[in-house]
Coordinates of C-alpha atoms in Angstrom, one line a residue:
X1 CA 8.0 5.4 -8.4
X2 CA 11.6 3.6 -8.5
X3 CA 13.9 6.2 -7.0
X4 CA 16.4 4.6 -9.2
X5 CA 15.6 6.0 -12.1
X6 CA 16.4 8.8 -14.0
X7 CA 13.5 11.2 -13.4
X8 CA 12.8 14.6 -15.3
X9 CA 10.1 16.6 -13.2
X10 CA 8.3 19.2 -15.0
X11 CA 7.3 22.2 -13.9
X12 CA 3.6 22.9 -13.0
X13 CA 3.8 26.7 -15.7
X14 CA 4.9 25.0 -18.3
X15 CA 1.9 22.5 -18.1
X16 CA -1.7 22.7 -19.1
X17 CA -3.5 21.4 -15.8
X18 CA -7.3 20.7 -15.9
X19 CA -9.4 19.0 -13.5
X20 CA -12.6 17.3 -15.1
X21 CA -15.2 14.4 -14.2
X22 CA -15.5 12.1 -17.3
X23 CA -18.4 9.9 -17.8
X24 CA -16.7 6.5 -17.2
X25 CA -15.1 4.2 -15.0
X26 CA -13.4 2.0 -17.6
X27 CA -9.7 2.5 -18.2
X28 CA -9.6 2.5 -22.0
X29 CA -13.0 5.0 -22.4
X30 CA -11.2 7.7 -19.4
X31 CA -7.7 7.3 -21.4
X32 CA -9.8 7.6 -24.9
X33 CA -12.3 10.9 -23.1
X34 CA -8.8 12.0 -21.5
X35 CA -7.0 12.7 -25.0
X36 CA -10.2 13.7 -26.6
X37 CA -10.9 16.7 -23.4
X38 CA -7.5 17.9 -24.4
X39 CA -7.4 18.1 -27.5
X40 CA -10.4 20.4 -26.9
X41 CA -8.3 22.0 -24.4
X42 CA -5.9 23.6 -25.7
X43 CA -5.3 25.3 -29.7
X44 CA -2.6 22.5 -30.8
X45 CA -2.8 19.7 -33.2
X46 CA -3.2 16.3 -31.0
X47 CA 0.4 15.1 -32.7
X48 CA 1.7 18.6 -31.2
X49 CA 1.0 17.5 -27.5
X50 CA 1.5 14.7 -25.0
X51 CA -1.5 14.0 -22.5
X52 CA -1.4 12.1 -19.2
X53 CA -3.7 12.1 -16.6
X54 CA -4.0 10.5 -13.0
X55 CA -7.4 9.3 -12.1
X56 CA -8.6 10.4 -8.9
X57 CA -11.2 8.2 -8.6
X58 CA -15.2 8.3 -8.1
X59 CA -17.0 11.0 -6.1
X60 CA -20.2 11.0 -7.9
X61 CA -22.3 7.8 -9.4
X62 CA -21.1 6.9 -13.3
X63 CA -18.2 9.6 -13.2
X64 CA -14.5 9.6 -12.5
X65 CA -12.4 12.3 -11.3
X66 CA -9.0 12.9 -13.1
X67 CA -6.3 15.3 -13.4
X68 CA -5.7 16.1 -16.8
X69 CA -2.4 16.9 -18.0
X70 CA -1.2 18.4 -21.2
X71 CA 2.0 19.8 -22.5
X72 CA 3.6 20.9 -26.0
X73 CA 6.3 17.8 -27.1
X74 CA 8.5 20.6 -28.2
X75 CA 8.7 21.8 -24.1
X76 CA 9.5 18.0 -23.5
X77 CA 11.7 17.6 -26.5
X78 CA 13.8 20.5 -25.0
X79 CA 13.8 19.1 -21.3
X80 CA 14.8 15.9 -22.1
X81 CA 17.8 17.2 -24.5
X82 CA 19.3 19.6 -21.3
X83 CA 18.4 17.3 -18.8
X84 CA 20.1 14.0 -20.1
X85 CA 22.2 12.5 -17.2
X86 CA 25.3 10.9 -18.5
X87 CA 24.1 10.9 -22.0
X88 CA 21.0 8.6 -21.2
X89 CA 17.4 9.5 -21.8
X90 CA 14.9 10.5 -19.2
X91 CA 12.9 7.0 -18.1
X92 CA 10.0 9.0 -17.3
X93 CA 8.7 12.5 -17.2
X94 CA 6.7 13.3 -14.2
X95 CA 4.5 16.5 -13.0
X96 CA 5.5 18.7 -10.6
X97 CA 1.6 19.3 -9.0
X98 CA 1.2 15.8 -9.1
X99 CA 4.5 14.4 -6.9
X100 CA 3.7 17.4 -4.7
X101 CA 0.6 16.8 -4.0
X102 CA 1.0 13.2 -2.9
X103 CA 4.0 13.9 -1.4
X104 CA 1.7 16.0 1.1
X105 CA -1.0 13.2 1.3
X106 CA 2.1 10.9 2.1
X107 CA 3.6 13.1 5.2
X108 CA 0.0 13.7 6.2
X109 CA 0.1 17.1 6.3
X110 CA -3.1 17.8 4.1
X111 CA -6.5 17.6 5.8
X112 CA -8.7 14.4 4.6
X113 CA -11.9 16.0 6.5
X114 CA -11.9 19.5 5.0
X115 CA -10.7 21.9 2.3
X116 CA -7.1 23.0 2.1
X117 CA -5.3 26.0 0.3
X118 CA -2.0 24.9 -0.6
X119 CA 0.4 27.5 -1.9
X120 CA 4.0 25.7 -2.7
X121 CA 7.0 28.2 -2.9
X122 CA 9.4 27.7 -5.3
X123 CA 12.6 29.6 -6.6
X124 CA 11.1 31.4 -9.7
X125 CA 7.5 30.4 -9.7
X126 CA 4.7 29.4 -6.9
X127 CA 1.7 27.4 -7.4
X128 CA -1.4 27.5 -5.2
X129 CA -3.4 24.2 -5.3
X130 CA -7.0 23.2 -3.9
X131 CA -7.4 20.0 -2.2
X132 CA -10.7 19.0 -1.2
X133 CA -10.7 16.0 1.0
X134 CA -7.4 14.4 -0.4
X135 CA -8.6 15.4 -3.8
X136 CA -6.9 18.2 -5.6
X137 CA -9.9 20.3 -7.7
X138 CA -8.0 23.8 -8.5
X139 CA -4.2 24.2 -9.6
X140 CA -2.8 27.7 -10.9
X141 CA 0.9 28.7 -11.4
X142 CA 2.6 32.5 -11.1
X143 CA 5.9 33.8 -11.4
X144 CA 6.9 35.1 -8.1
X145 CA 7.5 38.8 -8.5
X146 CA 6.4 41.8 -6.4
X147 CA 2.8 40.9 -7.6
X148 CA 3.1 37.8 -5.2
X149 CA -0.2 38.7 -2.9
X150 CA -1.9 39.7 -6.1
X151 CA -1.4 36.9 -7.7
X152 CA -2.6 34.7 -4.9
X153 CA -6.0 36.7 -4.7
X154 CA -5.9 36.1 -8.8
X155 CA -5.5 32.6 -8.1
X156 CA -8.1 32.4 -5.4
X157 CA -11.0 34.6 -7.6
X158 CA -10.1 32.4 -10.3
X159 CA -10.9 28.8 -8.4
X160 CA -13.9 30.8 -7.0
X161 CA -15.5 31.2 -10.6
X162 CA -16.7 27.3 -10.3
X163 CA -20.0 27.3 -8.8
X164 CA -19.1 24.3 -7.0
X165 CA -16.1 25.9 -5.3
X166 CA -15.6 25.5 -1.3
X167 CA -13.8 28.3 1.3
X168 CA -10.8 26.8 2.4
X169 CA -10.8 25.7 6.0
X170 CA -7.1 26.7 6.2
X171 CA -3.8 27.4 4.7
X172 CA -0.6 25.4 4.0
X173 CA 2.6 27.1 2.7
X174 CA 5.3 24.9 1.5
X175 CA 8.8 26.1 0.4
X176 CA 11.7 24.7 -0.1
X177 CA 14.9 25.6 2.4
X178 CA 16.9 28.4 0.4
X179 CA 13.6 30.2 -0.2
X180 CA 13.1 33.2 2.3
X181 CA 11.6 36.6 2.4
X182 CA 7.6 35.4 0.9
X183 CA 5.9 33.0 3.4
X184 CA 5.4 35.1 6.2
X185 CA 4.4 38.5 3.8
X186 CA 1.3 36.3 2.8
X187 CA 0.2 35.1 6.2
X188 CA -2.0 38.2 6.7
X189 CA -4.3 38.1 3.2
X190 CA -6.4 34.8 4.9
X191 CA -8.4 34.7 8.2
X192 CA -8.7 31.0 8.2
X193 CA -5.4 29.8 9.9
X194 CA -2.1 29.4 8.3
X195 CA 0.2 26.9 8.9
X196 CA 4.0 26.9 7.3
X197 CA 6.3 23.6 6.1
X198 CA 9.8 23.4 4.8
X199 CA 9.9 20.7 2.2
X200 CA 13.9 19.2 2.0
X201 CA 12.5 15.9 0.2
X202 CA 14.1 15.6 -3.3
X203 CA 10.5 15.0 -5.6
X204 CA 12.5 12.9 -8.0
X205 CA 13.8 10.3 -5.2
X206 CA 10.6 9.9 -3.2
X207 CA 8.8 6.7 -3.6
X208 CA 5.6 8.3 -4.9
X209 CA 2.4 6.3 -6.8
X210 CA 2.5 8.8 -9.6
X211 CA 0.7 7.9 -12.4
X212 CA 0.9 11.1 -14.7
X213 CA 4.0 10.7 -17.4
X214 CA 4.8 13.0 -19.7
X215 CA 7.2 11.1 -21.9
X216 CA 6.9 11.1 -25.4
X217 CA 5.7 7.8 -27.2
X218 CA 9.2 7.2 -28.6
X219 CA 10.8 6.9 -25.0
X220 CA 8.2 4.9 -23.6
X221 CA 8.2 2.4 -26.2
X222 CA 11.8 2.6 -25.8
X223 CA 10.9 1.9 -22.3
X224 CA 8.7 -0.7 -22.9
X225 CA 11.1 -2.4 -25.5
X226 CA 14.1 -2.7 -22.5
X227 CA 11.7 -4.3 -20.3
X228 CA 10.2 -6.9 -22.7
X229 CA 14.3 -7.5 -23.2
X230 CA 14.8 -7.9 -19.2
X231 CA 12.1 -10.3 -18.9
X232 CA 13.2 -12.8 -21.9
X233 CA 16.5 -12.2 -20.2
X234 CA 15.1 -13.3 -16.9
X235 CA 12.9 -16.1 -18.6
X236 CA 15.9 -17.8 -20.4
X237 CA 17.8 -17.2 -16.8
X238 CA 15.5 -19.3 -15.4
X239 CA 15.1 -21.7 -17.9
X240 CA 18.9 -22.2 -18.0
X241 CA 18.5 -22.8 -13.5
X242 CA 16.6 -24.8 -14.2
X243 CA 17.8 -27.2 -16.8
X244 CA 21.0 -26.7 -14.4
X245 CA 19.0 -27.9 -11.5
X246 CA 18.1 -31.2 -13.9
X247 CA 21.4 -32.1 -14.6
X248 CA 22.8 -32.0 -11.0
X249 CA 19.7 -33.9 -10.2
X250 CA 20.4 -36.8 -12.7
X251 CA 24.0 -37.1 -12.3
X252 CA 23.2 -37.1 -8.2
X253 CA 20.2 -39.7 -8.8
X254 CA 23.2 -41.8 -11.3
X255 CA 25.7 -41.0 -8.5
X256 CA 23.5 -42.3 -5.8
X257 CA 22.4 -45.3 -8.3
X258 CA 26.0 -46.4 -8.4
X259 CA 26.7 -45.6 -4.5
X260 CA 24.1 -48.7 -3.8
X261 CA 25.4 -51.1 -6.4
X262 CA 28.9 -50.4 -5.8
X263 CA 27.7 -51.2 -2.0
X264 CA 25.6 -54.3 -3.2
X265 CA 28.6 -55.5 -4.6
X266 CA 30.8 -55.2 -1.9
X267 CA 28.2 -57.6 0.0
X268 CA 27.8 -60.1 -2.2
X269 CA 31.5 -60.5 -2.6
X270 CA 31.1 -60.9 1.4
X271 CA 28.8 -63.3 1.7
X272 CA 30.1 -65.1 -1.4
X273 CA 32.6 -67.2 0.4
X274 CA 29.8 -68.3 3.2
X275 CA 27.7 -69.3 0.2
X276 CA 30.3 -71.6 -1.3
X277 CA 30.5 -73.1 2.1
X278 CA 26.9 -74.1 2.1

């Protein structure tokens, strides 16, 4: 992710998250199963919603793993009109869960061997995330109130209904460095061991392979428009170098022409006198 741009993050509770295993491992039939799985998703007409997903790759023969995300183009709509910087659309719209999660992976604090619990603290809202192996399976989002421990069993009973579901093997709380008073209250709900981070990175300028974007169609053809314009711009840039290049070559090759006749001459004018003498 270019840490240049202008990046709008949304939120993981205003996004439908699902984790599914489609029958494919061809790019066009996941995108094609991808919008079809959410339109079954969720009660909204498919022009009502924007779907991305990030493909986590195979764990089972035939069958790829992705995270399927789905939001209301209203909820975008009204992010991108607050959050304009400078009076400039939003490049990209990228999911909160997502960034986080490989932002983890990236400082290697997430176990590749086992299962980790991963509850991420934030100012209004928390989210508690299974990871199994490097692969997140489970994501649910909660206000943070005085429910907080309640909602974190919730979440837990709630991964737990998947027959598939693993026990954690431990616990990673992540907050952020102006949030206090809930991390350590928590500690004491799990006997598998509990370990705490303080996240200062900015999401939006990390350098992350994120592949979910939430943008609606009109920005990234937009998008996709400015870049087709950068690259004739860098094609004809080139082209011009280049017939530049040919010019300075000819007039040096001319140049260097006239240098050996001029020098010829000078010779022959030389010897000239010797010749008449003969």
């Amino acid at each position: 992710m270019d840490s240049g741009k202008n990046i709008l993050i949304a939120p993981r509770h205003k996004i439908f998250l699902r984790f599914i295993d489609v029958p494919s491992m061809d790019d066009a039939e996941i995108k094609s199963m991808a919008v079809l799985q959410a339109i079954k998703e969720v009660p909204f007409l498919r022009e009502e919603i924007t779907v991305s997903y990030r493909n986590l790759g195979v764990f089972r023969s035939g069958f790829s793993s992705i995270m399927l995300a789905i939001a209301k183009k209203d909820m975008i709509s009204d992010m991108t009109k607050k959050n304009k910087i400078y009076g400039v659309a939003p490049e990209s719209i990228r999911l909160e869960t997502e960034l986080l999660y490989l932002l983890l992976c990236k400082k290697g604090i997430i176990n590749e061997k086992g299962v980790d619990l991963v509850i991420s603290i934030g100012k209004d809202y928390s989210e508690l995330m299974i990871i199994d192996k490097t692969r997140p399976v489970f994501s649910r989002s909660f206000k943070n109130s005085g429910r907080f421990s309640q909602e974190v069993n919730y979440s837990v009973m709630a991964y737990k209904k998947d027959r598939n579901a693993k026990d954690p093997d431990g616990v990673k709380i992540v907050r952020r460095p102006n949030i206090e008073g809930l991390t350590y209250a928590i500690e004491k709900n799990f006997t598998v061991p509990v370990n705490f981070y303080e996240l200062k990175e900015d999401l939006s300028r990390e350098d992350l392979p994120a592949q979910i974007d939430l943008a609606p169609a009109e920005i990234a053809e937009r998008n996709s428009m400015m870049l087709r314009k950068k690259e004739l711009a860098f094609t004809y840039l080139l082209a011009g170098f280049a017939v530049l290049l040919s010019v300075i070559f000819t007039y040096f090759k001319i140049y260097q022409k006239q240098g050996i006749l001029d020098v010829m001459s000078l010779r022959l004018e030389a010897v000239g006198p010797h010749v008449n003498i003969l």
